Coordinates of C-alpha atoms and ligand atoms in Angstrom, one line a residue:
X28 CA 0.2 0.1 -0.1
X29 CA 2.8 2.1 0.6
X30 CA 4.1 1.9 -2.6
X31 CA 0.7 2.6 -4.4
X32 CA 0.8 5.7 -2.4
X33 CA 4.2 6.8 -3.6
X34 CA 3.9 9.2 -6.7
X35 CA 7.4 8.5 -7.9
X36 CA 7.8 10.9 -10.9
X37 CA 4.3 11.5 -11.7
X38 CA 2.7 14.3 -10.4
X39 CA -0.7 12.9 -9.9
X40 CA -2.3 9.0 -9.5
X41 CA -3.7 9.2 -12.5
X42 CA -1.1 9.6 -14.9
X43 CA 1.0 6.6 -12.6
X44 CA -2.0 4.5 -12.9
X45 CA -2.6 5.0 -16.7
X46 CA 1.4 4.2 -17.1
X47 CA 1.2 0.9 -15.2
X48 CA -1.7 -0.8 -17.4
X49 CA 0.9 -2.2 -20.0
X50 CA 2.4 -3.7 -17.1
X51 CA -0.6 -4.6 -15.2
X52 CA -2.2 -6.4 -17.8
X53 CA 1.6 -8.4 -18.5
X54 CA 1.3 -9.4 -15.0
X55 CA -2.3 -11.0 -15.3
X56 CA -1.2 -12.8 -19.0
X57 CA 1.5 -13.9 -17.2
X58 CA -0.8 -15.3 -14.5
X59 CA -3.8 -16.8 -16.3
X60 CA -2.9 -17.1 -20.0
X61 CA -2.3 -20.9 -19.6
X62 CA -5.6 -21.6 -17.6
X63 CA -7.2 -19.8 -19.9
X64 CA -6.4 -22.0 -23.2
X65 CA -7.0 -25.1 -21.5
X66 CA -9.9 -24.4 -20.0
X67 CA -8.8 -25.0 -16.3
X68 CA -8.9 -21.1 -15.3
X69 CA -13.0 -21.6 -15.4
X70 CA -13.3 -25.2 -14.1
X71 CA -11.3 -23.5 -10.6
X72 CA -13.9 -21.4 -10.4
X73 CA -16.1 -24.9 -9.9
X74 CA -19.5 -23.0 -11.4
X75 CA -22.2 -24.9 -13.3
X76 CA -22.1 -24.5 -17.2
X77 CA -24.5 -21.5 -18.1
X78 CA -26.9 -20.7 -21.3
X79 CA -26.7 -17.2 -21.3
X80 CA -24.4 -14.4 -19.4
X81 CA -26.2 -11.3 -17.2
X82 CA -23.4 -8.7 -16.9
X83 CA -24.5 -6.9 -13.7
X84 CA -22.2 -3.5 -12.9
X85 CA -21.7 0.6 -12.9
X86 CA -19.9 3.2 -14.5
X87 CA -16.7 2.2 -15.5
X88 CA -17.0 -1.3 -14.5
X89 CA -20.2 -1.6 -16.8
X90 CA -18.0 -0.3 -20.0
X91 CA -15.7 -3.1 -18.8
X92 CA -18.7 -5.4 -18.9
X93 CA -20.1 -4.2 -22.2
X94 CA -16.8 -5.3 -24.0
X95 CA -17.0 -8.7 -22.0
X96 CA -20.2 -9.3 -23.5
X97 CA -18.8 -8.1 -26.5
X98 CA -16.3 -10.8 -26.5
X99 CA -18.8 -13.4 -25.2
X100 CA -21.4 -12.9 -28.0
X101 CA -18.7 -12.4 -30.7
X102 CA -16.8 -15.6 -29.7
X103 CA -19.2 -18.4 -28.5
X104 CA -22.7 -16.8 -29.8
X105 CA -23.5 -16.8 -26.1
X106 CA -26.8 -14.5 -25.6
X107 CA -25.2 -12.1 -23.1
X108 CA -27.1 -8.9 -21.8
X109 CA -25.6 -5.9 -19.7
X110 CA -27.7 -4.8 -16.7
X111 CA -26.9 -1.2 -15.3
X112 CA -26.9 -2.3 -11.5
X113 CA -29.0 0.4 -10.1
X114 CA -31.6 -0.7 -12.6
X115 CA -31.3 -4.5 -11.7
X116 CA -35.3 -4.5 -10.8
X117 CA -36.0 -4.1 -14.5
X118 CA -34.2 -7.5 -15.5
X119 CA -35.7 -10.5 -16.5
X120 CA -32.9 -13.3 -16.3
X121 CA -33.8 -16.9 -17.6
X122 CA -33.1 -19.9 -15.7
X123 CA -29.3 -20.9 -16.5
X124 CA -27.9 -17.6 -16.5
X125 CA -24.9 -17.2 -15.3
X126 CA -24.6 -13.7 -13.4
X127 CA -20.8 -11.7 -13.6
X128 CA -21.1 -8.9 -11.3
X129 CA -18.4 -6.1 -11.7
X130 CA -16.7 -4.6 -9.3
X131 CA -13.5 -2.5 -8.6
X132 CA -14.2 -1.7 -5.1
X133 CA -16.8 -4.2 -4.2
X134 CA -18.7 -2.3 -2.3
X135 CA -21.1 -0.5 -4.7
X136 CA -23.7 -0.3 -3.1
X137 CA -26.4 -0.6 -6.6
X138 CA -24.1 -3.7 -7.4
X139 CA -24.5 -5.8 -4.2
X140 CA -28.8 -4.6 -4.6
X141 CA -28.5 -6.4 -7.8
X142 CA -27.1 -9.3 -6.2
X143 CA -30.1 -9.3 -3.8
X144 CA -32.4 -9.6 -6.8
X145 CA -30.7 -12.2 -8.6
X146 CA -28.2 -14.7 -6.4
X147 CA -31.0 -16.8 -4.9
X148 CA -31.8 -18.0 -8.3
X149 CA -28.7 -17.9 -10.6
X150 CA -24.7 -18.3 -9.9
X151 CA -22.6 -15.3 -9.1
X152 CA -19.5 -14.8 -10.2
X153 CA -17.4 -11.7 -8.9
X154 CA -15.2 -9.7 -10.7
X155 CA -13.3 -7.6 -8.5
X156 CA -10.0 -5.8 -7.4
X157 CA -10.5 -6.3 -3.7
X158 CA -11.2 -9.9 -2.9
X159 CA -11.9 -9.1 0.9
X160 CA -15.1 -7.1 -0.4
X161 CA -18.4 -7.7 0.6
X162 CA -19.3 -8.5 -3.2
X163 CA -16.9 -11.2 -3.2
X164 CA -18.0 -12.7 0.1
X165 CA -21.6 -13.1 -1.7
X166 CA -20.6 -14.3 -5.1
X167 CA -20.3 -18.0 -5.8
X168 CA -17.2 -17.3 -7.2
X169 CA -14.5 -14.5 -7.3
X170 CA -11.9 -13.4 -9.9
X171 CA -9.2 -10.8 -9.1
X172 CA -8.6 -8.5 -11.2
X173 CA -4.8 -8.4 -10.3
X174 CA -4.5 -4.3 -11.2
X175 CA -3.1 -3.4 -7.6
X176 CA -4.0 -0.6 -5.5
X177 CA -5.9 2.6 -7.3
X178 CA -5.6 5.9 -6.2
X179 CA -7.1 8.0 -8.6
X180 CA -10.7 8.3 -7.9
X181 CA -11.3 7.9 -11.5
X182 CA -10.9 3.8 -12.7
X183 CA -8.1 3.5 -15.6
X184 CA -6.3 0.6 -14.8
X185 CA -9.3 -1.8 -13.4
X186 CA -10.7 -0.9 -16.0
X187 CA -8.2 -2.8 -18.5
X188 CA -7.7 -5.3 -15.8
X189 CA -11.2 -6.2 -15.2
X190 CA -11.2 -6.2 -19.4
X191 CA -8.2 -8.6 -19.6
X192 CA -9.3 -11.0 -16.8
X193 CA -13.1 -11.4 -17.5
X194 CA -12.3 -12.1 -21.4
X195 CA -9.6 -14.0 -20.3
X196 CA -12.2 -16.2 -18.3
X197 CA -14.4 -16.3 -20.7
X198 CA -12.1 -17.7 -23.2
X199 CA -11.6 -20.8 -20.6
X200 CA -15.5 -21.2 -20.0
X201 CA -15.9 -21.5 -23.6
X202 CA -13.3 -23.9 -24.0
X203 CA -14.3 -25.6 -21.0
X204 CA -18.3 -26.0 -22.6
X205 CA -16.9 -27.0 -25.9
X206 CA -18.2 -24.1 -27.4
X207 CA -14.6 -22.9 -29.0
X208 CA -11.5 -25.4 -29.4
X209 CA -8.1 -25.4 -27.9
X210 CA -6.3 -23.8 -31.1
X211 CA -8.8 -21.0 -31.2
X212 CA -8.7 -20.2 -27.7
X213 CA -4.7 -20.6 -28.1
X214 CA -4.6 -18.0 -30.8
X215 CA -7.1 -15.5 -28.9
X216 CA -4.9 -15.8 -26.6
X217 CA -1.6 -15.2 -28.2
X218 CA -3.6 -12.0 -29.7
X219 CA -4.0 -10.9 -25.6
X220 CA -0.1 -11.1 -25.4
X221 CA 0.3 -8.2 -27.6
X222 CA -1.8 -6.2 -25.7
X223 CA 1.1 -4.7 -22.9
X224 CA 2.6 -3.4 -26.2
X225 CA 0.0 -2.2 -28.1
X226 CA -1.5 -0.2 -24.6
X227 CA 2.3 1.2 -24.1
X228 CA 2.7 2.0 -28.2
X229 CA -0.4 4.0 -27.7
X230 CA 0.6 6.1 -24.8
X231 CA 4.0 7.2 -26.7
X232 CA 1.9 8.0 -30.0
X233 CA -0.6 9.6 -28.1
X234 CA 2.0 11.9 -25.3
X235 CA 3.4 14.8 -27.3
X236 CA -0.1 15.7 -29.6
X237 CA -2.7 15.6 -26.1
X238 CA -1.4 18.4 -24.9
X239 CA -1.7 20.5 -28.0
X240 CA -4.7 19.2 -29.3
X241 CA -6.9 19.7 -25.9
X242 CA -4.7 23.1 -26.1
X243 CA -7.2 23.6 -29.0
X244 CA -10.9 22.2 -27.9
X245 CA -10.0 23.2 -24.1
X246 CA -13.0 25.9 -24.7
X247 CA -15.5 23.6 -25.7
X248 CA -18.6 23.2 -23.6
X249 CA -19.3 19.5 -24.8
X250 CA -17.6 16.9 -26.6
X251 CA -19.4 13.8 -28.7
X252 CA -17.7 10.7 -28.5
X253 CA -18.5 8.2 -31.6
X254 CA -17.9 4.3 -32.2
X255 CA -19.2 1.5 -33.7
X256 CA -19.7 -2.7 -32.7
X257 CA -16.8 -3.4 -30.2
X258 CA -15.7 0.2 -30.6
X259 CA -18.6 0.9 -28.7
X260 CA -17.9 0.8 -24.7
X261 CA -14.5 2.6 -25.2
X262 CA -16.1 5.5 -26.7
X263 CA -18.6 5.3 -23.6
X264 CA -15.6 5.0 -20.9
X265 CA -14.0 8.2 -22.9
X266 CA -16.8 10.2 -22.4
X267 CA -17.4 8.7 -19.1
X268 CA -13.7 9.9 -18.1
X269 CA -13.8 13.5 -19.6
X270 CA -17.2 14.5 -17.6
X271 CA -15.9 13.2 -14.2
X272 CA -12.6 15.0 -14.4
X273 CA -13.5 17.8 -16.4
X274 CA -16.6 18.9 -15.7
X275 CA -17.7 19.3 -19.6
X276 CA -20.4 17.6 -20.8
X277 CA -19.9 14.3 -22.9
X278 CA -22.2 11.8 -24.5
X279 CA -21.1 8.5 -26.2
X280 CA -23.4 7.2 -29.1
X281 CA -23.4 4.3 -31.9
X282 CA -21.8 6.7 -34.8
X283 CA -25.5 5.4 -36.5
X284 CA -27.1 7.2 -34.4
X285 CA -25.6 10.5 -34.9
X286 CA -28.1 11.2 -37.9
X287 CA -31.2 10.4 -35.5
X288 CA -30.6 13.4 -33.2
X289 CA -27.4 14.1 -32.0
X290 CA -25.9 15.7 -35.0
X291 CA -28.0 18.7 -34.4
X292 CA -25.4 19.6 -32.0
X293 CA -22.4 19.5 -34.5
X294 CA -21.6 23.4 -35.4
X295 CA -18.3 24.8 -36.0
X296 CA -15.9 23.5 -33.6
X297 CA -17.8 21.2 -32.1
X298 CA -15.3 18.3 -30.8
X299 CA -16.3 15.2 -31.6
X300 CA -13.8 12.1 -30.5
X301 CA -14.1 9.0 -32.5
X302 CA -12.8 5.5 -31.4
X303 CA -12.0 3.6 -34.6
X304 CA -11.5 -0.4 -35.0
X305 CA -11.6 -1.1 -38.5
X306 CA -15.5 0.0 -38.8
X307 CA -15.4 0.8 -42.6
X308 CA -18.8 2.6 -42.0
X309 CA -17.8 4.9 -39.5
X310 CA -16.3 7.1 -42.1
X311 CA -19.4 8.3 -43.4
X312 CA -20.8 9.1 -40.2
X313 CA -17.2 11.1 -39.6
X314 CA -18.4 13.2 -43.2
X315 CA -21.3 14.3 -41.7
X316 CA -19.6 15.8 -38.7
X317 CA -16.7 17.2 -40.6
X318 CA -19.2 18.4 -43.8
X319 CA -21.0 20.5 -40.3
X320 CA -17.6 22.2 -38.8
X321 CA -17.4 19.3 -36.0
X322 CA -13.5 19.2 -34.8
X323 CA -13.1 15.4 -35.5
X324 CA -10.0 13.6 -33.0
X325 CA -9.6 10.2 -34.0
X326 CA -8.7 7.2 -31.5
X327 CA -6.4 4.5 -33.4
X328 CA -7.3 4.2 -37.3
X329 CA -6.2 1.0 -38.7
X330 CA -2.9 0.5 -40.5
X331 CA -3.4 4.5 -40.8
X332 CA -0.3 7.0 -40.9
X333 CA -0.6 9.7 -38.7
X334 CA -1.4 13.1 -40.7
X335 CA 0.3 16.7 -39.2
X336 CA -1.5 17.7 -36.5
X337 CA -4.2 20.2 -38.7
X338 CA -7.1 22.0 -37.4
X339 CA -9.5 19.3 -38.0
X340 CA -7.8 15.8 -37.5
X341 CA -5.7 14.7 -34.8
X342 CA -5.1 11.2 -35.1
X343 CA -3.9 10.0 -31.7
X344 CA -3.2 6.7 -32.3
X345 CA -2.1 4.9 -35.2
X346 CA -1.3 1.4 -34.5
X347 CA -3.3 -1.7 -35.8
X348 CA -5.5 -2.9 -33.4
X349 CA -4.8 -7.0 -32.6
X350 CA -6.5 -9.1 -35.3
X351 CA -6.9 -12.7 -35.2
X352 CA -7.9 -14.9 -38.3
X353 CA -11.4 -13.9 -37.6
X354 CA -10.4 -10.4 -38.5
X355 CA -10.3 -7.7 -35.8
X356 CA -10.1 -9.0 -31.9
X357 CA -13.5 -9.5 -30.7
X358 CA -12.6 -7.6 -27.7
X359 CA -12.2 -4.5 -29.5
X360 CA -9.7 -1.4 -29.2
X361 CA -8.6 -2.0 -25.7
X362 CA -5.6 0.0 -26.4
X363 CA -7.7 3.2 -27.4
X364 CA -8.5 3.4 -24.0
X365 CA -5.2 5.0 -23.1
X366 CA -5.4 8.0 -25.3
X367 CA -9.0 8.5 -24.2
X368 CA -8.2 8.3 -20.5
X369 CA -4.8 10.8 -21.2
X370 CA -7.6 13.1 -22.9
X371 CA -9.8 13.5 -20.1
X372 CA -6.9 14.0 -17.7
X373 CA -4.9 16.7 -19.9
X374 CA -8.3 18.8 -20.1
X375 CA -8.9 18.4 -16.2
X376 CA -5.3 19.7 -16.1
X377 CA -5.7 22.5 -18.5
X378 CA -8.9 23.6 -16.7
X379 CA -7.3 23.5 -13.5
X380 CA -9.2 20.5 -11.9
X381 CA -7.6 18.0 -9.6
X382 CA -7.3 14.5 -11.6
X383 CA -7.4 12.4 -8.6
X384 CA -10.3 13.5 -6.5
X385 CA -12.8 15.1 -9.1
X386 CA -15.5 17.1 -7.3
X387 CA -18.8 15.2 -5.7
X388 CA -17.2 11.6 -6.5
X389 CA -16.1 9.0 -4.2
X390 CA -13.8 6.1 -5.0
X391 CA -16.2 3.7 -3.5
X392 CA -20.2 4.0 -4.0
X393 CA -21.9 3.1 -1.0
X394 CA -25.1 4.8 -1.2
X395 CA -28.0 3.7 -3.8
Ligands
F6R418 C1 -15.3 6.0 -13.3 C2 -15.5 5.2 -11.8 C3 -16.6 5.4 -11.7 C4 -17.1 3.7 -10.9 C5 -18.2 3.4 -11.0 C6 -18.3 2.2 -9.6 O1 -14.3 6.5 -13.4 O2 -14.8 4.8 -11.0 O3 -18.1 4.9 -12.3 O4 -16.3 2.8 -12.1 O5 -18.7 4.4 -9.2 O6 -17.0 1.3 -9.2 P1 -16.8 -0.3 -8.8 O7 -16.0 -0.8 -10.3 O8 -16.4 0.0 -7.3 O9 -18.7 -1.1 -8.1

């Protein structure tokens, strides 16, 4: 714990925790990659087979849950719902549904209330960064996120850890149930081994350009974040981070929804952050934004070169995302979260906000 509080060369915990992500992921993969491939990670949890999955969580953990859900649907064809934990009363789960409850703190009241509703009739798998938490105690099985202590109120490395541990566990479950074979699991986990390098590369590609980019959008009152498919939860996470740290309005939309309403918000200079993940249709949506004078900030870009930073195009990251034999990785462009976190942090700093302790927020939300 003393080590976690030591900022080293960093000015704030958020910067330190963003930077730790490649190492956190490398350590997680060291611990679990082999057990994901042969199904033993799942077998070790002692849970019964499932027909469907419902992920229940809040905030950033819910965004991580969306990534895990996208992977489960894409890899195994498993019907998977995501439940906003505070709205769990509205959810109807069929028998054979595994509930995956995700909470960094393991003490989020909304998540614990959701268990009150589900735990009698459904198996609950907890994914948490605190093995001594109420959630860990109440679940049928627990997965440790292995993120290490996170001090910044805004979740960063716990998001990345949740995605990597959660997707690995689901790959293991798919192998154990025969939905995918070992060679496919081996290819997927092999792809995950590239993540530490991709995360570090994303940080490196973004470090110089973000301060300049932010100075061009600092006075904007609101931001739009767009994504499609597997990119969408990352757009949601980017918008959440930006609003909680900089106190600017930020909303995420599936890019295709733009023309059904939000496009009315775009005028000259409106910042629109686009998470690319190889979905070619998004280009048409971006063209609509540009035609209205929107200031497009692109995160990602498959195989693209980095153009000079212009008035209209800040391409923050030009790495190719992990590619499998099935095309783009089913868990989406995880490395895009790094520039999104850096963007939110830099805007907050330029606006004079405290990035480790945003106003009105707490690290652990123990009220409903
Ligand atoms: C955002 C953030 C919150 C939490 C949410 C759930 O940066 O930190 O949205 O993600 O309050 O917290 P946990 O994961 O502890 O259940």
